[in-house]
Amino acid sequence: MKLNEDVIDFFNKQNFVIVSTIDKNAAPHSSCKGIVKIDPKGIIYLLDLYKGKTRKNLANNNKTSLTAVDEHKFKGYCLKGTASEIAAADIDADVADEWKKKITQRITHRLIKNIHGEKGHPYHPEAQMPRPEYIIRMDVEEVIDLTPQHLK
């Protein structure tokens, strides 16, 4: 499914998104993930560093959703689709380079906020992240605009 520029721009501005999966008991699980790259053809690459419930759930049920909102603009989207795992050895170089750029941007953003007195986490979590052993590839099948109809 092709993604329009508005959706792509919106998600590219997010520091993280909420990824929801379904566990073996059909219960939802949500976690924060970073977007690595968005292909306008409807493919989104996500980083999953901690190999926890999201990975386990996707191995049993590849249906997933990705949600982000901008509270100030009262705008958001939920993307629904299927996900698969790509091993680190099989990650395209451009996708790996994109993640390195995003990590650098996040560290820079955190440093600037700290300089301006907006104290956050005392350490730089992004700098301590383990190297990815795999990434998640999500193939988008449906885009849901979460903006209330009367505000569009």
mmCIF file of C-alpha atoms in Angstrom:
data_model
loop_
_atom_site.group_PDB
_atom_site.id
_atom_site.type_symbol
_atom_site.label_atom_id
_atom_site.label_comp_id
_atom_site.label_asym_id
_atom_site.label_seq_id
_atom_site.Cartn_x
_atom_site.Cartn_y
_atom_site.Cartn_z
ATOM 1 C CA MET A 1 0.000 0.000 0.000
ATOM 2 C CA LYS A 2 1.472 3.330 -1.030
ATOM 3 C CA LEU A 3 1.810 5.910 1.767
ATOM 4 C CA ASN A 4 1.034 9.556 1.070
ATOM 5 C CA GLU A 5 3.494 12.347 1.890
ATOM 6 C CA ASP A 6 1.441 13.607 4.854
ATOM 7 C CA VAL A 7 1.647 10.207 6.571
ATOM 8 C CA ILE A 8 5.352 9.818 5.782
ATOM 9 C CA ASP A 9 6.205 13.320 7.033
ATOM 10 C CA PHE A 10 4.163 12.816 10.200
ATOM 11 C CA PHE A 11 5.913 9.561 11.122
ATOM 12 C CA ASN A 12 9.360 10.886 10.200
ATOM 13 C CA LYS A 13 8.886 13.622 12.823
ATOM 14 C CA GLN A 14 8.160 11.131 15.621
ATOM 15 C CA ASN A 15 10.921 10.231 18.067
ATOM 16 C CA PHE A 16 9.193 6.932 18.705
ATOM 17 C CA VAL A 17 5.969 5.107 17.886
ATOM 18 C CA ILE A 18 3.785 2.623 19.722
ATOM 19 C CA VAL A 19 3.879 -0.839 18.165
ATOM 20 C CA SER A 20 1.103 -3.228 19.154
ATOM 21 C CA THR A 21 1.175 -6.993 18.776
ATOM 22 C CA ILE A 22 -0.973 -9.884 19.973
ATOM 23 C CA ASP A 23 0.342 -12.537 22.362
ATOM 24 C CA LYS A 24 -0.468 -16.273 22.393
ATOM 25 C CA ASN A 25 -3.500 -15.614 24.636
ATOM 26 C CA ALA A 26 -4.878 -13.034 22.166
ATOM 27 C CA ALA A 27 -4.032 -10.186 24.556
ATOM 28 C CA PRO A 28 -2.585 -6.955 23.137
ATOM 29 C CA HIS A 29 0.952 -5.852 23.920
ATOM 30 C CA SER A 30 2.274 -2.357 23.164
ATOM 31 C CA SER A 31 5.844 -1.096 23.191
ATOM 32 C CA CYS A 32 7.866 1.906 22.059
ATOM 33 C CA LYS A 33 9.994 1.483 18.953
ATOM 34 C CA GLY A 34 12.076 3.765 16.789
ATOM 35 C CA ILE A 35 11.403 4.082 13.086
ATOM 36 C CA VAL A 36 14.523 3.418 11.062
ATOM 37 C CA LYS A 37 13.205 4.135 7.574
ATOM 38 C CA ILE A 38 9.928 4.597 5.718
ATOM 39 C CA ASP A 39 9.583 3.394 2.142
ATOM 40 C CA PRO A 40 6.729 5.234 0.361
ATOM 41 C CA LYS A 41 5.647 1.861 -1.055
ATOM 42 C CA GLY A 42 4.254 1.083 2.407
ATOM 43 C CA ILE A 43 7.204 -0.568 4.111
ATOM 44 C CA ILE A 44 8.364 0.657 7.512
ATOM 45 C CA TYR A 45 11.549 -0.530 9.184
ATOM 46 C CA LEU A 46 11.521 -0.524 12.999
ATOM 47 C CA LEU A 47 14.246 -1.121 15.518
ATOM 48 C CA ASP A 48 13.660 -3.757 18.192
ATOM 49 C CA LEU A 49 16.731 -3.918 20.413
ATOM 50 C CA TYR A 50 15.624 -5.860 23.432
ATOM 51 C CA LYS A 51 14.284 -9.091 21.903
ATOM 52 C CA GLY A 52 11.318 -9.251 24.261
ATOM 53 C CA LYS A 53 7.580 -9.670 23.943
ATOM 54 C CA THR A 54 7.237 -7.914 20.592
ATOM 55 C CA ARG A 55 9.597 -10.377 18.926
ATOM 56 C CA LYS A 56 7.968 -13.374 20.563
ATOM 57 C CA ASN A 57 4.484 -12.178 19.637
ATOM 58 C CA LEU A 58 5.394 -11.518 16.003
ATOM 59 C CA ALA A 59 6.848 -15.019 15.706
ATOM 60 C CA ASN A 60 3.391 -16.390 16.589
ATOM 61 C CA ASN A 61 1.181 -13.766 14.920
ATOM 62 C CA ASN A 62 2.599 -11.306 12.403
ATOM 63 C CA LYS A 63 -0.339 -8.874 12.579
ATOM 64 C CA THR A 64 0.725 -5.545 14.037
ATOM 65 C CA SER A 65 -0.173 -1.899 14.293
ATOM 66 C CA LEU A 66 1.922 1.207 14.643
ATOM 67 C CA THR A 67 0.454 4.337 16.255
ATOM 68 C CA ALA A 68 1.671 7.878 16.812
ATOM 69 C CA VAL A 69 -0.053 11.091 17.823
ATOM 70 C CA ASP A 70 0.837 14.750 18.024
ATOM 71 C CA GLU A 71 -1.123 16.053 20.991
ATOM 72 C CA HIS A 72 -0.480 19.699 20.157
ATOM 73 C CA LYS A 73 -1.736 19.387 16.578
ATOM 74 C CA PHE A 74 -4.499 16.952 17.593
ATOM 75 C CA LYS A 75 -3.397 14.646 14.802
ATOM 76 C CA GLY A 76 -2.369 11.025 14.574
ATOM 77 C CA TYR A 77 -2.333 7.844 12.567
ATOM 78 C CA CYS A 78 -2.589 4.124 13.160
ATOM 79 C CA LEU A 79 -0.998 1.893 10.549
ATOM 80 C CA LYS A 80 -2.063 -1.748 10.399
ATOM 81 C CA GLY A 81 -0.264 -4.541 8.630
ATOM 82 C CA THR A 82 2.005 -7.543 8.892
ATOM 83 C CA ALA A 83 5.547 -7.729 10.181
ATOM 84 C CA SER A 84 8.588 -9.873 9.583
ATOM 85 C CA GLU A 85 12.074 -10.008 11.038
ATOM 86 C CA ILE A 86 15.206 -9.172 9.056
ATOM 87 C CA ALA A 87 18.485 -10.504 10.495
ATOM 88 C CA ALA A 88 21.319 -7.997 10.971
ATOM 89 C CA ALA A 89 23.390 -9.667 8.246
ATOM 90 C CA ASP A 90 20.530 -9.103 5.784
ATOM 91 C CA ILE A 91 19.834 -5.438 6.603
ATOM 92 C CA ASP A 92 20.439 -3.190 3.586
ATOM 93 C CA ALA A 93 23.297 -0.728 4.070
ATOM 94 C CA ASP A 94 21.018 2.282 3.478
ATOM 95 C CA VAL A 95 18.682 1.122 6.258
ATOM 96 C CA ALA A 96 21.617 0.632 8.663
ATOM 97 C CA ASP A 97 23.011 4.069 7.753
ATOM 98 C CA GLU A 98 19.609 5.653 8.345
ATOM 99 C CA TRP A 99 19.489 4.228 11.871
ATOM 100 C CA LYS A 100 22.965 5.610 12.661
ATOM 101 C CA LYS A 101 21.806 9.062 11.526
ATOM 102 C CA LYS A 102 18.687 8.850 13.703
ATOM 103 C CA ILE A 103 20.684 7.843 16.790
ATOM 104 C CA THR A 104 23.038 10.792 16.225
ATOM 105 C CA GLN A 105 20.064 13.155 15.835
ATOM 106 C CA ARG A 106 18.461 11.870 19.039
ATOM 107 C CA ILE A 107 21.670 12.295 21.047
ATOM 108 C CA THR A 108 22.121 15.808 19.633
ATOM 109 C CA HIS A 109 18.506 16.691 20.427
ATOM 110 C CA ARG A 110 18.917 15.461 24.019
ATOM 111 C CA LEU A 111 22.158 17.441 24.465
ATOM 112 C CA ILE A 112 20.550 20.646 23.187
ATOM 113 C CA LYS A 113 17.597 20.206 25.560
ATOM 114 C CA ASN A 114 20.016 19.642 28.453
ATOM 115 C CA ILE A 115 21.947 22.797 27.532
ATOM 116 C CA HIS A 116 18.678 24.752 27.569
ATOM 117 C CA GLY A 117 17.945 23.493 31.063
ATOM 118 C CA GLU A 118 15.363 20.854 30.131
ATOM 119 C CA LYS A 119 16.871 18.095 32.187
ATOM 120 C CA GLY A 120 15.856 14.627 31.125
ATOM 121 C CA HIS A 121 17.501 11.286 31.684
ATOM 122 C CA PRO A 122 20.888 11.797 33.403
ATOM 123 C CA TYR A 123 22.610 9.448 30.920
ATOM 124 C CA HIS A 124 22.341 9.256 27.164
ATOM 125 C CA PRO A 125 20.297 6.076 26.647
ATOM 126 C CA GLU A 126 20.697 6.204 22.867
ATOM 127 C CA ALA A 127 24.480 5.990 23.189
ATOM 128 C CA GLN A 128 24.126 2.877 25.347
ATOM 129 C CA MET A 129 21.798 0.964 23.034
ATOM 130 C CA PRO A 130 23.062 -2.437 21.907
ATOM 131 C CA ARG A 131 23.746 -3.039 18.231
ATOM 132 C CA PRO A 132 20.668 -4.356 16.469
ATOM 133 C CA GLU A 133 20.597 -8.099 15.834
ATOM 134 C CA TYR A 134 17.564 -7.670 13.602
ATOM 135 C CA ILE A 135 14.986 -5.124 12.545
ATOM 136 C CA ILE A 136 11.268 -5.412 12.011
ATOM 137 C CA ARG A 137 9.863 -4.860 8.541
ATOM 138 C CA MET A 138 6.219 -3.823 8.580
ATOM 139 C CA ASP A 139 4.168 -4.004 5.388
ATOM 140 C CA VAL A 140 1.345 -1.492 5.777
ATOM 141 C CA GLU A 141 -2.091 -2.717 4.699
ATOM 142 C CA GLU A 142 -4.298 0.022 6.159
ATOM 143 C CA VAL A 143 -3.865 3.652 7.240
ATOM 144 C CA ILE A 144 -6.274 5.052 9.819
ATOM 145 C CA ASP A 145 -6.362 8.817 10.324
ATOM 146 C CA LEU A 146 -7.030 9.388 14.031
ATOM 147 C CA THR A 147 -7.909 13.070 13.611
ATOM 148 C CA PRO A 148 -11.595 13.606 14.429
ATOM 149 C CA GLN A 149 -13.568 14.228 11.246
ATOM 150 C CA HIS A 150 -14.833 17.640 12.342
ATOM 151 C CA LEU A 151 -11.245 18.881 12.855
ATOM 152 C CA LYS A 152 -9.927 17.983 9.405
#
